[in-house]
N, CA, C and O atoms as a GROMACS GRO file, in nm:
protein
  580
    1UNK      N    1  10.470  -9.853   0.584
    1UNK     CA    2  10.475  -9.740   0.495
    1UNK      C    3  10.339  -9.670   0.499
    1UNK      O    4  10.234  -9.734   0.494
    2UNK      N    5  10.343  -9.539   0.507
    2UNK     CA    6  10.219  -9.464   0.512
    2UNK      C    7  10.167  -9.438   0.371
    2UNK      O    8  10.243  -9.429   0.275
    3UNK      N    9  10.036  -9.426   0.362
    3UNK     CA   10   9.977  -9.391   0.234
    3UNK      C   11   9.967  -9.240   0.227
    3UNK      O   12   9.912  -9.177   0.318
    4UNK      N   13  10.019  -9.183   0.122
    4UNK     CA   14  10.022  -9.038   0.108
    4UNK      C   15   9.963  -9.001  -0.027
    4UNK      O   16   9.984  -9.069  -0.126
    5UNK      N   17   9.889  -8.892  -0.029
    5UNK     CA   18   9.830  -8.842  -0.153
    5UNK      C   19   9.917  -8.736  -0.217
    5UNK      O   20   9.888  -8.693  -0.329
    6UNK      N   21  10.025  -8.691  -0.151
    6UNK     CA   22  10.109  -8.586  -0.206
    6UNK      C   23  10.200  -8.642  -0.314
    6UNK      O   24  10.232  -8.761  -0.316
    7UNK      N   25  10.242  -8.554  -0.404
    7UNK     CA   26  10.329  -8.593  -0.515
    7UNK      C   27  10.469  -8.623  -0.463
    7UNK      O   28  10.514  -8.564  -0.365
    8UNK      N   29  10.534  -8.713  -0.529
    8UNK     CA   30  10.671  -8.750  -0.495
    8UNK      C   31  10.759  -8.718  -0.614
    8UNK      O   32  10.734  -8.765  -0.725
    9UNK      N   33  10.862  -8.638  -0.592
    9UNK     CA   34  10.958  -8.603  -0.696
    9UNK      C   35  11.093  -8.661  -0.657
    9UNK      O   36  11.143  -8.635  -0.548
   10UNK      N   37  11.152  -8.737  -0.746
   10UNK     CA   38  11.282  -8.797  -0.722
   10UNK      C   39  11.388  -8.694  -0.756
   10UNK      O   40  11.402  -8.652  -0.871
   11UNK      N   41  11.463  -8.652  -0.655
   11UNK     CA   42  11.568  -8.552  -0.674
   11UNK      C   43  11.697  -8.613  -0.727
   11UNK      O   44  11.774  -8.546  -0.796
   12UNK      N   45  11.721  -8.739  -0.695
   12UNK     CA   46  11.844  -8.805  -0.738
   12UNK      C   47  11.807  -8.934  -0.810
   12UNK      O   48  11.803  -9.041  -0.748
   13UNK      N   49  11.781  -8.926  -0.938
   13UNK     CA   50  11.748  -9.049  -1.010
   13UNK      C   51  11.872  -9.139  -1.022
   13UNK      O   52  11.985  -9.091  -1.031
   14UNK      N   53  11.847  -9.269  -1.021
   14UNK     CA   54  11.955  -9.366  -1.032
   14UNK      C   55  11.918  -9.465  -1.140
   14UNK      O   56  11.806  -9.517  -1.143
   15UNK      N   57  12.012  -9.492  -1.229
   15UNK     CA   58  11.997  -9.597  -1.328
   15UNK      C   59  12.133  -9.662  -1.346
   15UNK      O   60  12.229  -9.598  -1.387
   16UNK      N   61  12.139  -9.790  -1.315
   16UNK     CA   62  12.264  -9.863  -1.322
   16UNK      C   63  12.265  -9.956  -1.443
   16UNK      O   64  12.161 -10.007  -1.485
   17UNK      N   65  12.383  -9.976  -1.498
   17UNK     CA   66  12.399 -10.070  -1.610
   17UNK      C   67  12.430 -10.210  -1.560
   17UNK      O   68  12.402 -10.309  -1.628
   18UNK      N   69  12.490 -10.217  -1.441
   18UNK     CA   70  12.528 -10.345  -1.383
   18UNK      C   71  12.508 -10.340  -1.232
   18UNK      O   72  12.539 -10.240  -1.167
   19UNK      N   73  12.458 -10.449  -1.177
   19UNK     CA   74  12.440 -10.461  -1.032
   19UNK      C   75  12.502 -10.593  -0.988
   19UNK      O   76  12.466 -10.700  -1.038
   20UNK      N   77  12.595 -10.584  -0.893
   20UNK     CA   78  12.654 -10.702  -0.830
   20UNK      C   79  12.640 -10.680  -0.680
   20UNK      O   80  12.715 -10.603  -0.621
   21UNK      N   81  12.543 -10.748  -0.619
   21UNK     CA   82  12.519 -10.726  -0.476
   21UNK      C   83  12.502 -10.858  -0.404
   21UNK      O   84  12.447 -10.955  -0.457
   22UNK      N   85  12.553 -10.859  -0.280
   22UNK     CA   86  12.531 -10.971  -0.190
   22UNK      C   87  12.457 -10.914  -0.070
   22UNK      O   88  12.501 -10.818  -0.008
   23UNK      N   89  12.345 -10.975  -0.038
   23UNK     CA   90  12.258 -10.931   0.071
   23UNK      C   91  12.275 -11.028   0.187
   23UNK      O   92  12.239 -11.145   0.176
   24UNK      N   93  12.329 -10.978   0.297
   24UNK     CA   94  12.354 -11.059   0.415
   24UNK      C   95  12.236 -11.041   0.511
   24UNK      O   96  12.216 -10.933   0.567
   25UNK      N   97  12.158 -11.148   0.528
   25UNK     CA   98  12.037 -11.141   0.609
   25UNK      C   99  12.053 -11.233   0.730
   25UNK      O  100  12.043 -11.355   0.719
   26UNK      N  101  12.079 -11.172   0.846
   26UNK     CA  102  12.102 -11.247   0.968
   26UNK      C  103  11.983 -11.250   1.062
   26UNK      O  104  11.978 -11.332   1.154
   27UNK      N  105  11.888 -11.161   1.041
   27UNK     CA  106  11.765 -11.160   1.120
   27UNK      C  107  11.660 -11.088   1.038
   27UNK      O  108  11.692 -11.014   0.945
   28UNK      N  109  11.536 -11.110   1.073
   28UNK     CA  110  11.427 -11.049   0.997
   28UNK      C  111  11.373 -10.927   1.071
   28UNK      O  112  11.344 -10.932   1.190
   29UNK      N  113  11.361 -10.820   0.996
   29UNK     CA  114  11.290 -10.702   1.042
   29UNK      C  115  11.170 -10.688   0.951
   29UNK      O  116  11.179 -10.719   0.832
   30UNK      N  117  11.059 -10.643   1.003
   30UNK     CA  118  10.935 -10.647   0.928
   30UNK      C  119  10.880 -10.510   0.895
   30UNK      O  120  10.892 -10.414   0.972
   31UNK      N  121  10.820 -10.503   0.776
   31UNK     CA  122  10.735 -10.392   0.736
   31UNK      C  123  10.596 -10.452   0.729
   31UNK      O  124  10.562 -10.518   0.631
   32UNK      N  125  10.516 -10.430   0.832
   32UNK     CA  126  10.392 -10.504   0.845
   32UNK      C  127  10.427 -10.649   0.871
   32UNK      O  128  10.503 -10.680   0.962
   33UNK      N  129  10.371 -10.740   0.791
   33UNK     CA  130  10.402 -10.882   0.805
   33UNK      C  131  10.506 -10.931   0.704
   33UNK      O  132  10.538 -11.050   0.701
   34UNK      N  133  10.558 -10.841   0.622
   34UNK     CA  134  10.655 -10.877   0.519
   34UNK      C  135  10.797 -10.849   0.568
   34UNK      O  136  10.827 -10.737   0.609
   35UNK      N  137  10.884 -10.950   0.563
   35UNK     CA  138  11.024 -10.922   0.600
   35UNK      C  139  11.082 -10.814   0.508
   35UNK      O  140  11.077 -10.826   0.385
   36UNK      N  141  11.137 -10.709   0.569
   36UNK     CA  142  11.190 -10.597   0.491
   36UNK      C  143  11.293 -10.642   0.388
   36UNK      O  144  11.296 -10.590   0.277
   37UNK      N  145  11.378 -10.738   0.424
   37UNK     CA  146  11.482 -10.785   0.333
   37UNK      C  147  11.422 -10.842   0.204
   37UNK      O  148  11.475 -10.818   0.096
   38UNK      N  149  11.312 -10.917   0.216
   38UNK     CA  150  11.248 -10.972   0.096
   38UNK      C  151  11.183 -10.862   0.014
   38UNK      O  152  11.187 -10.864  -0.109
   39UNK      N  153  11.122 -10.764   0.082
   39UNK     CA  154  11.066 -10.649   0.013
   39UNK      C  155  11.176 -10.572  -0.061
   39UNK      O  156  11.157 -10.532  -0.176
   40UNK      N  157  11.288 -10.551   0.004
   40UNK     CA  158  11.398 -10.478  -0.059
   40UNK      C  159  11.456 -10.553  -0.179
   40UNK      O  160  11.493 -10.492  -0.279
   41UNK      N  161  11.462 -10.684  -0.168
   41UNK     CA  162  11.507 -10.764  -0.283
   41UNK      C  163  11.409 -10.752  -0.400
   41UNK      O  164  11.450 -10.743  -0.515
   42UNK      N  165  11.279 -10.750  -0.370
   42UNK     CA  166  11.180 -10.729  -0.475
   42UNK      C  167  11.199 -10.592  -0.539
   42UNK      O  168  11.190 -10.577  -0.661
   43UNK      N  169  11.225 -10.492  -0.456
   43UNK     CA  170  11.243 -10.354  -0.505
   43UNK      C  171  11.364 -10.345  -0.598
   43UNK      O  172  11.352 -10.290  -0.708
   44UNK      N  173  11.479 -10.396  -0.556
   44UNK     CA  174  11.598 -10.384  -0.640
   44UNK      C  175  11.588 -10.468  -0.766
   44UNK      O  176  11.637 -10.426  -0.871
   45UNK      N  177  11.525 -10.584  -0.759
   45UNK     CA  178  11.513 -10.664  -0.881
   45UNK      C  179  11.415 -10.601  -0.979
   45UNK      O  180  11.431 -10.615  -1.100
   46UNK      N  181  11.315 -10.530  -0.929
   46UNK     CA  182  11.226 -10.454  -1.018
   46UNK      C  183  11.303 -10.341  -1.084
   46UNK      O  184  11.289 -10.318  -1.204
   47UNK      N  185  11.386 -10.270  -1.006
   47UNK     CA  186  11.470 -10.165  -1.064
   47UNK      C  187  11.561 -10.222  -1.172
   47UNK      O  188  11.572 -10.165  -1.281
   48UNK      N  189  11.626 -10.333  -1.142
   48UNK     CA  190  11.718 -10.396  -1.238
   48UNK      C  191  11.644 -10.428  -1.368
   48UNK      O  192  11.696 -10.403  -1.477
   49UNK      N  193  11.524 -10.485  -1.356
   49UNK     CA  194  11.446 -10.517  -1.476
   49UNK      C  195  11.410 -10.390  -1.553
   49UNK      O  196  11.419 -10.388  -1.676
   50UNK      N  197  11.371 -10.285  -1.482
   50UNK     CA  198  11.337 -10.159  -1.549
   50UNK      C  199  11.457 -10.097  -1.619
   50UNK      O  200  11.443 -10.039  -1.727
   51UNK      N  201  11.575 -10.108  -1.559
   51UNK     CA  202  11.696 -10.055  -1.619
   51UNK      C  203  11.751 -10.143  -1.730
   51UNK      O  204  11.836 -10.100  -1.809
   52UNK      N  205  11.700 -10.267  -1.737
   52UNK     CA  206  11.755 -10.367  -1.829
   52UNK      C  207  11.906 -10.385  -1.803
   52UNK      O  208  11.985 -10.397  -1.896
   53UNK      N  209  11.941 -10.388  -1.676
   53UNK     CA  210  12.081 -10.397  -1.634
   53UNK      C  211  12.125 -10.542  -1.623
   53UNK      O  212  12.044 -10.632  -1.602
   54UNK      N  213  12.254 -10.562  -1.638
   54UNK     CA  214  12.314 -10.692  -1.607
   54UNK      C  215  12.317 -10.703  -1.456
   54UNK      O  216  12.340 -10.604  -1.386
   55UNK      N  217  12.295 -10.824  -1.404
   55UNK     CA  218  12.296 -10.834  -1.259
   55UNK      C  219  12.339 -10.972  -1.209
   55UNK      O  220  12.318 -11.074  -1.273
   56UNK      N  221  12.399 -10.967  -1.092
   56UNK     CA  222  12.427 -11.084  -1.008
   56UNK      C  223  12.381 -11.043  -0.869
   56UNK      O  224  12.448 -10.964  -0.802
   57UNK      N  225  12.269 -11.096  -0.826
   57UNK     CA  226  12.216 -11.065  -0.694
   57UNK      C  227  12.212 -11.195  -0.615
   57UNK      O  228  12.148 -11.292  -0.655
   58UNK      N  229  12.282 -11.195  -0.502
   58UNK     CA  230  12.290 -11.312  -0.416
   58UNK      C  231  12.244 -11.273  -0.277
   58UNK      O  232  12.284 -11.169  -0.224
   59UNK      N  233  12.160 -11.356  -0.218
   59UNK     CA  234  12.117 -11.332  -0.080
   59UNK      C  235  12.162 -11.451   0.004
   59UNK      O  236  12.141 -11.567  -0.032
   60UNK      N  237  12.226 -11.419   0.117
   60UNK     CA  238  12.275 -11.520   0.208
   60UNK      C  239  12.197 -11.508   0.339
   60UNK      O  240  12.211 -11.410   0.412
   61UNK      N  241  12.115 -11.609   0.367
   61UNK     CA  242  12.043 -11.615   0.493
   61UNK      C  243  12.128 -11.689   0.595
   61UNK      O  244  12.187 -11.793   0.564
   62UNK      N  245  12.135 -11.634   0.716
   62UNK     CA  246  12.217 -11.696   0.820
   62UNK      C  247  12.162 -11.659   0.957
   62UNK      O  248  12.068 -11.581   0.969
   63UNK      N  249  12.220 -11.717   1.059
   63UNK     CA  250  12.190 -11.689   1.200
   63UNK      C  251  12.039 -11.701   1.223
   63UNK      O  252  11.982 -11.808   1.201
   64UNK      N  253  11.974 -11.596   1.268
   64UNK     CA  254  11.833 -11.601   1.304
   64UNK      C  255  11.737 -11.588   1.187
   64UNK      O  256  11.615 -11.583   1.206
   65UNK      N  257  11.790 -11.583   1.065
   65UNK     CA  258  11.704 -11.578   0.947
   65UNK      C  259  11.717 -11.701   0.859
   65UNK      O  260  11.654 -11.709   0.753
   66UNK      N  261  11.796 -11.797   0.901
   66UNK     CA  262  11.817 -11.917   0.820
   66UNK      C  263  11.690 -11.994   0.790
   66UNK      O  264  11.679 -12.058   0.686
   67UNK      N  265  11.594 -11.988   0.881
   67UNK     CA  266  11.470 -12.064   0.864
   67UNK      C  267  11.390 -12.023   0.740
   67UNK      O  268  11.302 -12.097   0.697
   68UNK      N  269  11.418 -11.908   0.684
   68UNK     CA  270  11.349 -11.863   0.562
   68UNK      C  271  11.370 -11.962   0.448
   68UNK      O  272  11.286 -11.971   0.358
   69UNK      N  273  11.480 -12.035   0.449
   69UNK     CA  274  11.516 -12.125   0.340
   69UNK      C  275  11.462 -12.267   0.356
   69UNK      O  276  11.484 -12.351   0.269
   70UNK      N  277  11.390 -12.293   0.465
   70UNK     CA  278  11.348 -12.430   0.496
   70UNK      C  279  11.218 -12.470   0.427
   70UNK      O  280  11.131 -12.386   0.403
   71UNK      N  281  11.206 -12.600   0.395
   71UNK     CA  282  11.078 -12.651   0.344
   71UNK      C  283  10.977 -12.655   0.460
   71UNK      O  284  11.013 -12.631   0.575
   72UNK      N  285  10.854 -12.685   0.428
   72UNK     CA  286  10.747 -12.677   0.528
   72UNK      C  287  10.774 -12.764   0.651
   72UNK      O  288  10.758 -12.718   0.764
   73UNK      N  289  10.814 -12.889   0.630
   73UNK     CA  290  10.834 -12.980   0.744
   73UNK      C  291  10.946 -12.932   0.834
   73UNK      O  292  10.931 -12.929   0.956
   74UNK      N  293  11.059 -12.894   0.776
   74UNK     CA  294  11.172 -12.846   0.856
   74UNK      C  295  11.139 -12.712   0.922
   74UNK      O  296  11.180 -12.687   1.035
   75UNK      N  297  11.067 -12.627   0.851
   75UNK     CA  298  11.026 -12.498   0.908
   75UNK      C  299  10.938 -12.522   1.031
   75UNK      O  300  10.959 -12.462   1.136
   76UNK      N  301  10.840 -12.610   1.016
   76UNK     CA  302  10.750 -12.639   1.129
   76UNK      C  303  10.829 -12.691   1.249
   76UNK      O  304  10.805 -12.648   1.362
   77UNK      N  305  10.921 -12.782   1.226
   77UNK     CA  306  11.000 -12.838   1.335
   77UNK      C  307  11.089 -12.731   1.399
   77UNK      O  308  11.101 -12.725   1.521
   78UNK      N  309  11.150 -12.647   1.316
   78UNK     CA  310  11.239 -12.544   1.367
   78UNK      C  311  11.165 -12.435   1.444
   78UNK      O  312  11.215 -12.385   1.545
   79UNK      N  313  11.048 -12.399   1.396
   79UNK     CA  314  10.974 -12.288   1.455
   79UNK      C  315  10.867 -12.334   1.554
   79UNK      O  316  10.798 -12.252   1.615
   80UNK      N  317  10.854 -12.466   1.569
   80UNK     CA  318  10.757 -12.525   1.661
   80UNK      C  319  10.614 -12.481   1.629
   80UNK      O  320  10.537 -12.442   1.718
   81UNK      N  321  10.580 -12.488   1.500
   81UNK     CA  322  10.446 -12.452   1.454
   81UNK      C  323  10.401 -12.553   1.349
   81UNK      O  324  10.475 -12.647   1.318
   82UNK      N  325  10.281 -12.535   1.295
   82UNK     CA  326  10.230 -12.629   1.195
   82UNK      C  327  10.177 -12.558   1.071
   82UNK      O  328  10.095 -12.613   0.998
   83UNK      N  329  10.222 -12.436   1.046
   83UNK     CA  330  10.169 -12.357   0.934
   83UNK      C  331  10.248 -12.370   0.806
   83UNK      O  332  10.200 -12.329   0.700
   84UNK      N  333  10.368 -12.426   0.812
   84UNK     CA  334  10.454 -12.430   0.694
   84UNK      C  335  10.529 -12.299   0.680
   84UNK      O  336  10.505 -12.203   0.754
   85UNK      N  337  10.620 -12.295   0.585
   85UNK     CA  338  10.704 -12.178   0.562
   85UNK      C  339  10.625 -12.069   0.490
   85UNK      O  340  10.590 -12.086   0.373
   86UNK      N  341  10.595 -11.957   0.558
   86UNK     CA  342  10.516 -11.852   0.494
   86UNK      C  343  10.594 -11.773   0.390
   86UNK      O  344  10.536 -11.693   0.317
   87UNK      N  345  10.725 -11.795   0.382
   87UNK     CA  346  10.809 -11.719   0.290
   87UNK      C  347  10.843 -11.795   0.162
   87UNK      O  348  10.909 -11.741   0.074
   88UNK      N  349  10.798 -11.920   0.151
   88UNK     CA  350  10.843 -12.006   0.041
   88UNK      C  351  10.807 -11.950  -0.096
   88UNK      O  352  10.888 -11.961  -0.188
   89UNK      N  353  10.691 -11.890  -0.113
   89UNK     CA  354  10.654 -11.834  -0.244
   89UNK      C  355  10.738 -11.711  -0.276
   89UNK      O  356  10.782 -11.693  -0.390
   90UNK      N  357  10.762 -11.626  -0.176
   90UNK     CA  358  10.846 -11.507  -0.197
   90UNK      C  359  10.987 -11.547  -0.238
   90UNK      O  360  11.046 -11.487  -0.328
   91UNK      N  361  11.040 -11.650  -0.172
   91UNK     CA  362  11.174 -11.698  -0.204
   91UNK      C  363  11.176 -11.758  -0.345
   91UNK      O  364  11.267 -11.730  -0.423
   92UNK      N  365  11.076 -11.839  -0.378
   92UNK     CA  366  11.068 -11.900  -0.512
   92UNK      C  367  11.057 -11.792  -0.620
   92UNK      O  368  11.119 -11.803  -0.726
   93UNK      N  369  10.978 -11.690  -0.593
   93UNK     CA  370  10.964 -11.580  -0.691
   93UNK      C  371  11.097 -11.509  -0.715
   93UNK      O  372  11.129 -11.475  -0.828
   94UNK      N  373  11.174 -11.488  -0.609
   94UNK     CA  374  11.305 -11.425  -0.625
   94UNK      C  375  11.398 -11.513  -0.707
   94UNK      O  376  11.468 -11.464  -0.796
   95UNK      N  377  11.399 -11.642  -0.678
   95UNK     CA  378  11.483 -11.734  -0.754
   95UNK      C  379  11.441 -11.736  -0.901
   95UNK      O  380  11.525 -11.740  -0.990
   96UNK      N  381  11.310 -11.733  -0.924
   96UNK     CA  382  11.258 -11.735  -1.062
   96UNK      C  383  11.306 -11.616  -1.144
   96UNK      O  384  11.320 -11.626  -1.266
   97UNK      N  385  11.332 -11.502  -1.079
   97UNK     CA  386  11.377 -11.385  -1.154
   97UNK      C  387  11.529 -11.369  -1.150
   97UNK      O  388  11.582 -11.267  -1.193
   98UNK      N  389  11.599 -11.470  -1.098
   98UNK     CA  390  11.744 -11.472  -1.109
   98UNK      C  391  11.824 -11.445  -0.983
   98UNK      O  392  11.946 -11.441  -0.989
   99UNK      N  393  11.759 -11.426  -0.869
   99UNK     CA  394  11.832 -11.407  -0.744
   99UNK      C  395  11.882 -11.543  -0.697
   99UNK      O  396  11.807 -11.641  -0.695
  100UNK      N  397  12.009 -11.550  -0.660
  100UNK     CA  398  12.065 -11.673  -0.604
  100UNK      C  399  12.045 -11.669  -0.453
  100UNK      O  400  12.088 -11.575  -0.386
  101UNK      N  401  11.980 -11.770  -0.399
  101UNK     CA  402  11.950 -11.775  -0.256
  101UNK      C  403  12.036 -11.883  -0.192
  101UNK      O  404  12.037 -11.998  -0.235
  102UNK      N  405  12.108 -11.843  -0.087
  102UNK     CA  406  12.199 -11.934  -0.018
  102UNK      C  407  12.170 -11.936   0.131
  102UNK      O  408  12.119 -11.840   0.188
  103UNK      N  409  12.203 -12.049   0.192
  103UNK     CA  410  12.197 -12.065   0.337
  103UNK      C  411  12.338 -12.085   0.389
  103UNK      O  412  12.416 -12.161   0.330
  104UNK      N  413  12.370 -12.019   0.496
  104UNK     CA  414  12.499 -12.033   0.563
  104UNK      C  415  12.515 -12.177   0.614
  104UNK      O  416  12.430 -12.227   0.688
  105UNK      N  417  12.623 -12.242   0.575
  105UNK     CA  418  12.648 -12.378   0.618
  105UNK      C  419  12.666 -12.390   0.769
  105UNK      O  420  12.627 -12.491   0.828
  106UNK      N  421  12.725 -12.289   0.832
  106UNK     CA  422  12.742 -12.293   0.978
  106UNK      C  423  12.606 -12.286   1.047
  106UNK      O  424  12.583 -12.354   1.148
  107UNK      N  425  12.516 -12.203   0.994
  107UNK     CA  426  12.381 -12.194   1.050
  107UNK      C  427  12.309 -12.328   1.034
  107UNK      O  428  12.244 -12.376   1.127
  108UNK      N  429  12.322 -12.388   0.916
  108UNK     CA  430  12.259 -12.518   0.892
  108UNK      C  431  12.312 -12.623   0.989
  108UNK      O  432  12.235 -12.700   1.047
  109UNK      N  433  12.444 -12.625   1.008
  109UNK     CA  434  12.506 -12.725   1.095
  109UNK      C  435  12.458 -12.710   1.239
  109UNK      O  436  12.423 -12.808   1.304
  110UNK      N  437  12.458 -12.587   1.290
  110UNK     CA  438  12.416 -12.562   1.428
  110UNK      C  439  12.272 -12.605   1.451
  110UNK      O  440  12.236 -12.652   1.559
  111UNK      N  441  12.188 -12.587   1.348
  111UNK     CA  442  12.046 -12.620   1.361
  111UNK      C  443  12.012 -12.763   1.319
  111UNK      O  444  11.897 -12.806   1.332
  112UNK      N  445  12.111 -12.837   1.270
  112UNK     CA  446  12.086 -12.974   1.229
  112UNK      C  447  12.010 -12.987   1.098
  112UNK      O  448  11.944 -13.087   1.075
  113UNK      N  449  12.019 -12.884   1.012
  113UNK     CA  450  11.950 -12.887   0.883
  113UNK      C  451  12.043 -12.942   0.776
  113UNK      O  452  12.162 -12.910   0.773
  114UNK      N  453  11.988 -13.024   0.688
  114UNK     CA  454  12.061 -13.075   0.574
  114UNK      C  455  11.999 -13.025   0.445
  114UNK      O  456  11.898 -12.955   0.447
  115UNK      N  457  12.060 -13.062   0.334
  115UNK     CA  458  12.010 -13.018   0.204
  115UNK      C  459  11.865 -13.058   0.181
  115UNK      O  460  11.789 -12.985   0.117
  116UNK      N  461  11.825 -13.174   0.233
  116UNK     CA  462  11.688 -13.223   0.214
  116UNK      C  463  11.585 -13.140   0.290
  116UNK      O  464  11.466 -13.152   0.264
  117UNK      N  465  11.630 -13.056   0.382
  117UNK     CA  466  11.539 -12.972   0.460
  117UNK      C  467  11.508 -12.839   0.392
  117UNK      O  468  11.425 -12.761   0.441
  118UNK      N  469  11.572 -12.813   0.280
  118UNK     CA  470  11.562 -12.681   0.218
  118UNK      C  471  11.455 -12.674   0.108
  118UNK      O  472  11.415 -12.775   0.051
  119UNK      N  473  11.412 -12.553   0.083
  119UNK     CA  474  11.326 -12.527  -0.032
  119UNK      C  475  11.405 -12.560  -0.159
  119UNK      O  476  11.528 -12.559  -0.157
  120UNK      N  477  11.336 -12.590  -0.269
  120UNK     CA  478  11.407 -12.618  -0.394
  120UNK      C  479  11.497 -12.501  -0.437
  120UNK      O  480  11.462 -12.384  -0.419
  121UNK      N  481  11.610 -12.535  -0.492
  121UNK     CA  482  11.705 -12.442  -0.555
  121UNK      C  483  11.782 -12.355  -0.456
  121UNK      O  484  11.848 -12.259  -0.497
  122UNK      N  485  11.776 -12.387  -0.327
  122UNK     CA  486  11.858 -12.317  -0.227
  122UNK      C  487  11.994 -12.386  -0.224
  122UNK      O  488  12.003 -12.508  -0.224
  123UNK      N  489  12.100 -12.306  -0.220
  123UNK     CA  490  12.235 -12.359  -0.210
  123UNK      C  491  12.289 -12.333  -0.071
  123UNK      O  492  12.256 -12.232  -0.009
  124UNK      N  493  12.374 -12.424  -0.022
  124UNK     CA  494  12.440 -12.406   0.107
  124UNK      C  495  12.586 -12.368   0.081
  124UNK      O  496  12.657 -12.436   0.007
  125UNK      N  497  12.629 -12.258   0.143
  125UNK     CA  498  12.770 -12.218   0.132
  125UNK      C  499  12.847 -12.261   0.257
  125UNK      O  500  12.786 -12.308   0.354
  126UNK      N  501  12.977 -12.245   0.256
  126UNK     CA  502  13.060 -12.285   0.370
  126UNK      C  503  13.013 -12.215   0.497
  126UNK      O  504  12.980 -12.280   0.596
  127UNK      N  505  13.012 -12.084   0.493
  127UNK     CA  506  12.954 -12.002   0.601
  127UNK      C  507  12.934 -11.861   0.547
  127UNK      O  508  12.999 -11.820   0.450
  128UNK      N  509  12.845 -11.788   0.610
  128UNK     CA  510  12.805 -11.657   0.560
  128UNK      C  511  12.922 -11.559   0.554
  128UNK      O  512  12.934 -11.482   0.458
  129UNK      N  513  13.007 -11.561   0.654
  129UNK     CA  514  13.118 -11.465   0.656
  129UNK      C  515  13.217 -11.490   0.542
  129UNK      O  516  13.255 -11.398   0.470
  130UNK      N  517  13.258 -11.615   0.527
  130UNK     CA  518  13.353 -11.647   0.421
  130UNK      C  519  13.293 -11.618   0.283
  130UNK      O  520  13.361 -11.565   0.196
  131UNK      N  521  13.167 -11.653   0.265
  131UNK     CA  522  13.102 -11.630   0.135
  131UNK      C  523  13.091 -11.480   0.104
  131UNK      O  524  13.115 -11.438  -0.008
  132UNK      N  525  13.054 -11.402   0.205
  132UNK     CA  526  13.042 -11.259   0.183
  132UNK      C  527  13.178 -11.197   0.149
  132UNK      O  528  13.188 -11.115   0.058
  133UNK      N  529  13.280 -11.237   0.221
  133UNK     CA  530  13.415 -11.187   0.191
  133UNK      C  531  13.453 -11.224   0.048
  133UNK      O  532  13.504 -11.140  -0.027
  134UNK      N  533  13.428 -11.349   0.010
  134UNK     CA  534  13.460 -11.394  -0.126
  134UNK      C  535  13.392 -11.306  -0.230
  134UNK      O  536  13.455 -11.261  -0.326
  135UNK      N  537  13.263 -11.281  -0.212
  135UNK     CA  538  13.188 -11.202  -0.310
  135UNK      C  539  13.232 -11.056  -0.313
  135UNK      O  540  13.242 -10.997  -0.421
  136UNK      N  541  13.259 -10.998  -0.198
  136UNK     CA  542  13.308 -10.860  -0.194
  136UNK      C  543  13.442 -10.851  -0.266
  136UNK      O  544  13.466 -10.756  -0.340
  137UNK      N  545  13.529 -10.949  -0.246
  137UNK     CA  546  13.657 -10.950  -0.316
  137UNK      C  547  13.642 -10.966  -0.466
  137UNK      O  548  13.734 -10.935  -0.542
  138UNK      N  549  13.525 -11.014  -0.510
  138UNK     CA  550  13.496 -11.026  -0.653
  138UNK      C  551  13.410 -10.910  -0.705
  138UNK      O  552  13.350 -10.920  -0.812
  139UNK      N  553  13.405 -10.802  -0.629
  139UNK     CA  554  13.339 -10.682  -0.678
  139UNK      C  555  13.192 -10.666  -0.642
  139UNK      O  556  13.127 -10.574  -0.692
  140UNK      N  557  13.139 -10.752  -0.557
  140UNK     CA  558  13.000 -10.738  -0.513
  140UNK      C  559  12.992 -10.631  -0.404
  140UNK      O  560  13.083 -10.617  -0.322
  141UNK      N  561  12.883 -10.557  -0.404
  141UNK     CA  562  12.854 -10.463  -0.297
  141UNK      C  563  12.777 -10.538  -0.190
  141UNK      O  564  12.683 -10.611  -0.220
  142UNK      N  565  12.818 -10.521  -0.064
  142UNK     CA  566  12.751 -10.590   0.046
  142UNK      C  567  12.639 -10.503   0.101
  142UNK      O  568  12.659 -10.387   0.136
  143UNK      N  569  12.519 -10.563   0.107
  143UNK     CA  570  12.403 -10.501   0.168
  143UNK      C  571  12.372 -10.582   0.292
  143UNK      O  572  12.353 -10.703   0.283
  144UNK      N  573  12.366 -10.517   0.408
  144UNK     CA  574  12.338 -10.588   0.533
  144UNK      C  575  12.200 -10.548   0.582
  144UNK      O  576  12.167 -10.430   0.590
  145UNK      N  577  12.120 -10.649   0.615
  145UNK     CA  578  11.987 -10.620   0.668
  145UNK      C  579  11.966 -10.702   0.793
  145UNK      O  580  11.860 -10.694   0.854
   0.00000   0.00000   0.00000
């Protein structure tokens, strides 16, 4: 994002009373060194707090982004590094403000990850596709990143 000194006027203000969204994250795209999906989740949860809206926000990590949910040891083994999971605080902060974070069970199975390999409070679903369909059928808006 560029730094600009010019004024910004919002032409289409948005304020919602309720937010039900499922964020399907299959790979990471970056804004600088920050995964855009995590930045966007921070943005929408800040909006929700400002609106004082009711919300159900669920993020499902799968495919090439599943490693975001791993604890340090599993992350290091999966990524072949020794730095630990650089996203663990961002994920914990999202969970602390009410975002439900899930890992696709099919992604976990393919990679040999079990529940003990995950960061605290991460849930494993059957698979990302089935879970997303389930949530959309229950009125959630699907956001794909």
